[in-house]
Amino acid sequence: MSTKSQRPQDWQTMFEKWAEEAPKGPLKDYYLAGMISEKIPLQDTPLLALDLETTGLDPKKDEIISLGLIPFNSQIIRCNGAKYWMAKPEHSLHADSVTIHEITHSELAKAPPLSSILEGVLKALTKQVVVVHCVAIERQFLLAASMEVYGYPLYFPVIDTMGIERQVLHKPWWKRFGKPPSLRLDASRQRYHLPRYKAHHALTDALSSAELLQAQIAYHLDPKASISNYWI
């Protein structure tokens, strides 16, 4: 099973182009490090599960307040390499978002601004294929953050576990009866009998996404196929 029908992204060539254009500093260094070959098998690909907690769902006005990362591959999750940051937002938290992520003003009071942790995030992302559950959130929020801090966009190859699950569950219209199955992270994990974790903590959700991809590889993907079949 491949997650795409279109021509694979040539991330190596694009990184070379962005390395020339990006301003001198951490973002340029990230692009100069390059990206892995599109011919590397999925089973040999260095993967990095990523999750963000934000003040809302709009990257144009909402902010990242926590970020969790865990390195892994198709067989092993390296929890000793996990990283977690909290970032102090410029604006006050919304009450409804606090209810979801349970991060309070007092917890963020001594946290550094996102601009000061972004360099560490870029180092962790270097030459990694990022794994997320819902590519629109993580990619768009980090792009917006990079534009704010560096004045240039941050791009990275992604495997989207939600996208994989959507393709797995897709049925022709004549087979669809009743309510379609949920694509939420917890609901997706339950279909593989994975353990249930408390949601909306960036590091826990990163772990959840890593475990989900490993299950999806075991059931649906070809670990020997090139990574270009799965990254977007």
Short mmCIF file of C-alpha atoms in Angstrom, two decimals:
data_model
loop_
_atom_site.label_atom_id
_atom_site.label_comp_id
_atom_site.label_asym_id
_atom_site.label_seq_id
_atom_site.Cartn_x
_atom_site.Cartn_y
_atom_site.Cartn_z
CA MET A 1 0.00 0.00 0.00
CA SER A 2 1.26 3.46 -0.91
CA THR A 3 -0.17 6.65 0.54
CA LYS A 4 0.20 8.56 -2.73
CA SER A 5 -0.56 8.24 -6.41
CA GLN A 6 1.25 11.42 -7.45
CA ARG A 7 4.95 11.80 -8.28
CA PRO A 8 7.10 11.42 -5.12
CA GLN A 9 8.50 14.55 -3.52
CA ASP A 10 12.20 15.08 -4.25
CA TRP A 11 13.11 16.31 -0.78
CA GLN A 12 16.88 16.13 -1.39
CA THR A 13 16.74 18.57 -4.30
CA MET A 14 14.35 20.89 -2.48
CA PHE A 15 16.60 20.98 0.60
CA GLU A 16 19.53 22.02 -1.62
CA LYS A 17 17.46 24.89 -3.02
CA TRP A 18 16.26 26.03 0.40
CA ALA A 19 19.80 25.83 1.80
CA GLU A 20 20.86 28.44 -0.75
CA GLU A 21 17.93 30.74 0.01
CA ALA A 22 17.53 30.47 3.78
CA PRO A 23 19.08 33.18 5.98
CA LYS A 24 22.31 32.35 7.75
CA GLY A 25 21.71 30.61 11.08
CA PRO A 26 19.96 27.51 12.49
CA LEU A 27 17.43 27.17 9.67
CA LYS A 28 20.11 27.36 6.97
CA ASP A 29 22.17 24.79 8.89
CA TYR A 30 19.12 22.51 8.99
CA TYR A 31 18.72 22.65 5.22
CA LEU A 32 22.49 22.37 4.59
CA ALA A 33 22.50 19.05 6.46
CA GLY A 34 20.31 17.70 3.67
CA MET A 35 17.69 14.97 3.64
CA ILE A 36 17.89 11.19 3.34
CA SER A 37 17.57 9.55 -0.07
CA GLU A 38 14.07 8.84 -1.33
CA LYS A 39 15.29 5.30 -2.13
CA ILE A 40 15.86 4.30 1.53
CA PRO A 41 13.43 1.54 2.57
CA LEU A 42 10.75 2.45 5.07
CA GLN A 43 12.20 -0.07 7.53
CA ASP A 44 15.57 1.74 7.50
CA THR A 45 14.21 5.29 7.64
CA PRO A 46 15.06 7.47 10.67
CA LEU A 47 11.66 8.56 11.99
CA LEU A 48 10.78 11.28 14.46
CA ALA A 49 7.29 11.34 16.01
CA LEU A 50 6.17 14.92 16.61
CA ASP A 51 3.22 16.45 18.41
CA LEU A 52 2.30 20.02 19.35
CA GLU A 53 -0.13 21.53 21.81
CA THR A 54 -1.37 24.95 20.75
CA THR A 55 -3.64 27.73 21.96
CA GLY A 56 -6.06 26.98 19.11
CA LEU A 57 -6.29 25.52 15.62
CA ASP A 58 -5.43 28.58 13.51
CA PRO A 59 -1.66 28.94 12.87
CA LYS A 60 -2.23 32.54 11.74
CA LYS A 61 -3.33 33.65 15.20
CA ASP A 62 -2.76 30.78 17.65
CA GLU A 63 0.57 29.72 19.17
CA ILE A 64 2.57 26.62 20.04
CA ILE A 65 2.83 26.10 23.80
CA SER A 66 4.39 22.64 23.99
CA LEU A 67 6.23 20.29 21.67
CA GLY A 68 7.17 16.63 22.05
CA LEU A 69 9.56 14.52 19.93
CA ILE A 70 10.47 10.83 20.02
CA PRO A 71 12.95 9.14 17.61
CA PHE A 72 12.07 5.66 16.37
CA ASN A 73 12.06 3.29 13.41
CA SER A 74 9.72 0.60 12.16
CA GLN A 75 10.65 -1.71 15.06
CA ILE A 76 12.04 0.31 17.97
CA ILE A 77 10.97 3.48 19.82
CA ARG A 78 13.92 5.20 21.50
CA CYS A 79 12.30 6.80 24.52
CA ASN A 80 15.70 7.81 25.91
CA GLY A 81 15.97 10.19 22.96
CA ALA A 82 12.64 11.89 23.65
CA LYS A 83 12.54 15.67 23.98
CA TYR A 84 9.86 17.94 25.41
CA TRP A 85 9.63 21.70 25.46
CA MET A 86 7.14 24.21 26.78
CA ALA A 87 6.96 27.66 25.19
CA LYS A 88 5.52 30.82 26.68
CA PRO A 89 2.93 32.34 24.32
CA GLU A 90 2.78 36.04 23.56
CA HIS A 91 -0.94 36.16 24.29
CA SER A 92 -3.11 34.81 27.10
CA LEU A 93 -4.41 31.27 26.93
CA HIS A 94 -8.00 30.64 25.91
CA ALA A 95 -10.07 28.94 28.60
CA ASP A 96 -11.36 26.34 26.13
CA SER A 97 -7.84 25.35 25.04
CA VAL A 98 -6.70 25.03 28.68
CA THR A 99 -9.54 22.55 29.20
CA ILE A 100 -8.11 20.41 26.39
CA HIS A 101 -4.34 20.47 27.00
CA GLU A 102 -4.47 21.30 30.73
CA ILE A 103 -1.40 23.54 30.52
CA THR A 104 -1.97 26.55 32.74
CA HIS A 105 -0.67 30.11 32.80
CA SER A 106 1.44 29.36 35.88
CA GLU A 107 3.17 26.43 34.16
CA LEU A 108 4.08 28.61 31.20
CA ALA A 109 5.13 31.65 33.24
CA LYS A 110 8.78 30.56 33.42
CA ALA A 111 8.88 28.82 30.04
CA PRO A 112 11.10 30.36 27.33
CA PRO A 113 9.58 31.90 24.20
CA LEU A 114 9.24 29.63 21.18
CA SER A 115 12.00 31.55 19.40
CA SER A 116 14.57 30.32 21.92
CA ILE A 117 13.69 26.62 21.60
CA LEU A 118 13.31 26.51 17.82
CA GLU A 119 17.03 25.92 17.25
CA GLY A 120 16.88 22.80 19.42
CA VAL A 121 13.83 21.60 17.50
CA LEU A 122 15.65 22.09 14.18
CA LYS A 123 18.62 20.05 15.42
CA ALA A 124 16.27 17.22 16.40
CA LEU A 125 14.54 17.37 12.99
CA THR A 126 17.80 17.18 11.02
CA LYS A 127 17.74 14.35 8.43
CA GLN A 128 14.64 12.84 10.04
CA VAL A 129 11.29 11.97 8.48
CA VAL A 130 8.63 13.41 10.77
CA VAL A 131 5.62 11.33 11.82
CA VAL A 132 2.43 13.12 12.85
CA HIS A 133 -1.27 12.43 13.20
CA CYS A 134 -2.86 15.14 11.03
CA VAL A 135 -0.19 16.82 8.94
CA ALA A 136 -2.02 20.14 8.69
CA ILE A 137 -1.48 21.01 12.37
CA GLU A 138 2.23 20.35 12.95
CA ARG A 139 3.44 21.41 9.52
CA GLN A 140 1.47 24.65 9.39
CA PHE A 141 2.21 25.75 12.96
CA LEU A 142 5.96 25.14 12.59
CA LEU A 143 5.97 26.88 9.22
CA ALA A 144 4.30 29.92 10.81
CA ALA A 145 6.76 29.85 13.72
CA SER A 146 9.74 29.70 11.36
CA MET A 147 8.42 32.63 9.34
CA GLU A 148 8.06 34.63 12.55
CA VAL A 149 11.53 33.78 13.90
CA TYR A 150 13.66 33.40 10.76
CA GLY A 151 11.62 35.11 8.06
CA TYR A 152 11.81 31.95 5.96
CA PRO A 153 9.64 28.80 5.91
CA LEU A 154 10.47 25.50 7.57
CA TYR A 155 9.60 22.42 5.55
CA PHE A 156 10.16 18.75 6.34
CA PRO A 157 9.02 15.39 4.94
CA VAL A 158 6.10 13.85 6.82
CA ILE A 159 4.37 10.52 7.22
CA ASP A 160 0.80 11.23 8.30
CA THR A 161 -0.74 8.39 10.32
CA MET A 162 -4.18 9.95 9.93
CA GLY A 163 -3.76 9.94 6.15
CA ILE A 164 -2.72 6.29 6.21
CA GLU A 165 -5.71 5.39 8.36
CA ARG A 166 -8.06 7.31 6.07
CA GLN A 167 -6.80 5.30 3.09
CA VAL A 168 -7.04 2.01 5.00
CA LEU A 169 -10.66 2.70 5.96
CA HIS A 170 -11.76 4.09 2.60
CA LYS A 171 -14.69 2.23 1.09
CA PRO A 172 -16.48 2.83 -2.20
CA TRP A 173 -19.62 4.92 -1.71
CA TRP A 174 -21.87 1.90 -2.07
CA LYS A 175 -20.24 0.22 0.96
CA ARG A 176 -20.69 3.21 3.25
CA PHE A 177 -23.57 2.84 5.64
CA GLY A 178 -24.11 4.81 8.78
CA LYS A 179 -21.48 6.91 10.53
CA PRO A 180 -17.93 6.72 9.10
CA PRO A 181 -15.23 5.47 11.51
CA SER A 182 -13.33 8.08 13.50
CA LEU A 183 -9.82 9.03 12.41
CA ARG A 184 -8.87 10.55 15.76
CA LEU A 185 -5.62 9.30 17.26
CA ASP A 186 -7.18 7.29 20.10
CA ALA A 187 -9.87 5.76 17.87
CA SER A 188 -7.24 4.79 15.29
CA ARG A 189 -5.09 3.16 17.98
CA GLN A 190 -8.03 1.14 19.31
CA ARG A 191 -8.43 -0.55 15.94
CA TYR A 192 -4.94 -2.05 16.48
CA HIS A 193 -5.60 -2.89 20.15
CA LEU A 194 -2.94 -0.45 21.31
CA PRO A 195 -3.07 0.78 24.93
CA ARG A 196 -5.09 3.89 25.73
CA TYR A 197 -3.16 6.92 27.01
CA LYS A 198 -4.33 10.23 28.36
CA ALA A 199 -4.57 12.52 25.34
CA HIS A 200 -3.40 16.09 24.68
CA HIS A 201 0.10 15.93 26.12
CA ALA A 202 2.62 16.58 23.35
CA LEU A 203 5.10 13.88 24.39
CA THR A 204 2.46 11.23 25.08
CA ASP A 205 0.74 11.96 21.77
CA ALA A 206 4.09 11.75 19.95
CA LEU A 207 4.58 8.29 21.49
CA SER A 208 1.02 7.39 20.49
CA SER A 209 1.71 8.39 16.88
CA ALA A 210 4.95 6.38 16.80
CA GLU A 211 3.20 3.24 18.09
CA LEU A 212 0.34 3.75 15.64
CA LEU A 213 2.69 3.96 12.66
CA GLN A 214 4.49 0.79 13.75
CA ALA A 215 1.12 -0.98 13.86
CA GLN A 216 0.15 0.41 10.46
CA ILE A 217 3.45 -0.82 9.01
CA ALA A 218 2.83 -4.29 10.45
CA TYR A 219 -0.70 -4.49 9.03
CA HIS A 220 -0.79 -2.38 5.88
CA LEU A 221 2.53 -0.98 4.63
CA ASP A 222 5.52 -2.57 2.92
CA PRO A 223 8.58 -1.99 5.13
CA LYS A 224 10.88 -2.81 2.21
CA ALA A 225 9.31 -0.18 -0.07
CA SER A 226 11.13 3.11 -0.60
CA ILE A 227 10.27 5.93 1.78
CA SER A 228 9.18 7.96 -1.26
CA ASN A 229 6.02 5.82 -1.32
CA TYR A 230 4.94 7.16 2.05
CA TRP A 231 6.34 10.61 2.75
CA ILE A 232 4.57 13.78 1.74
#
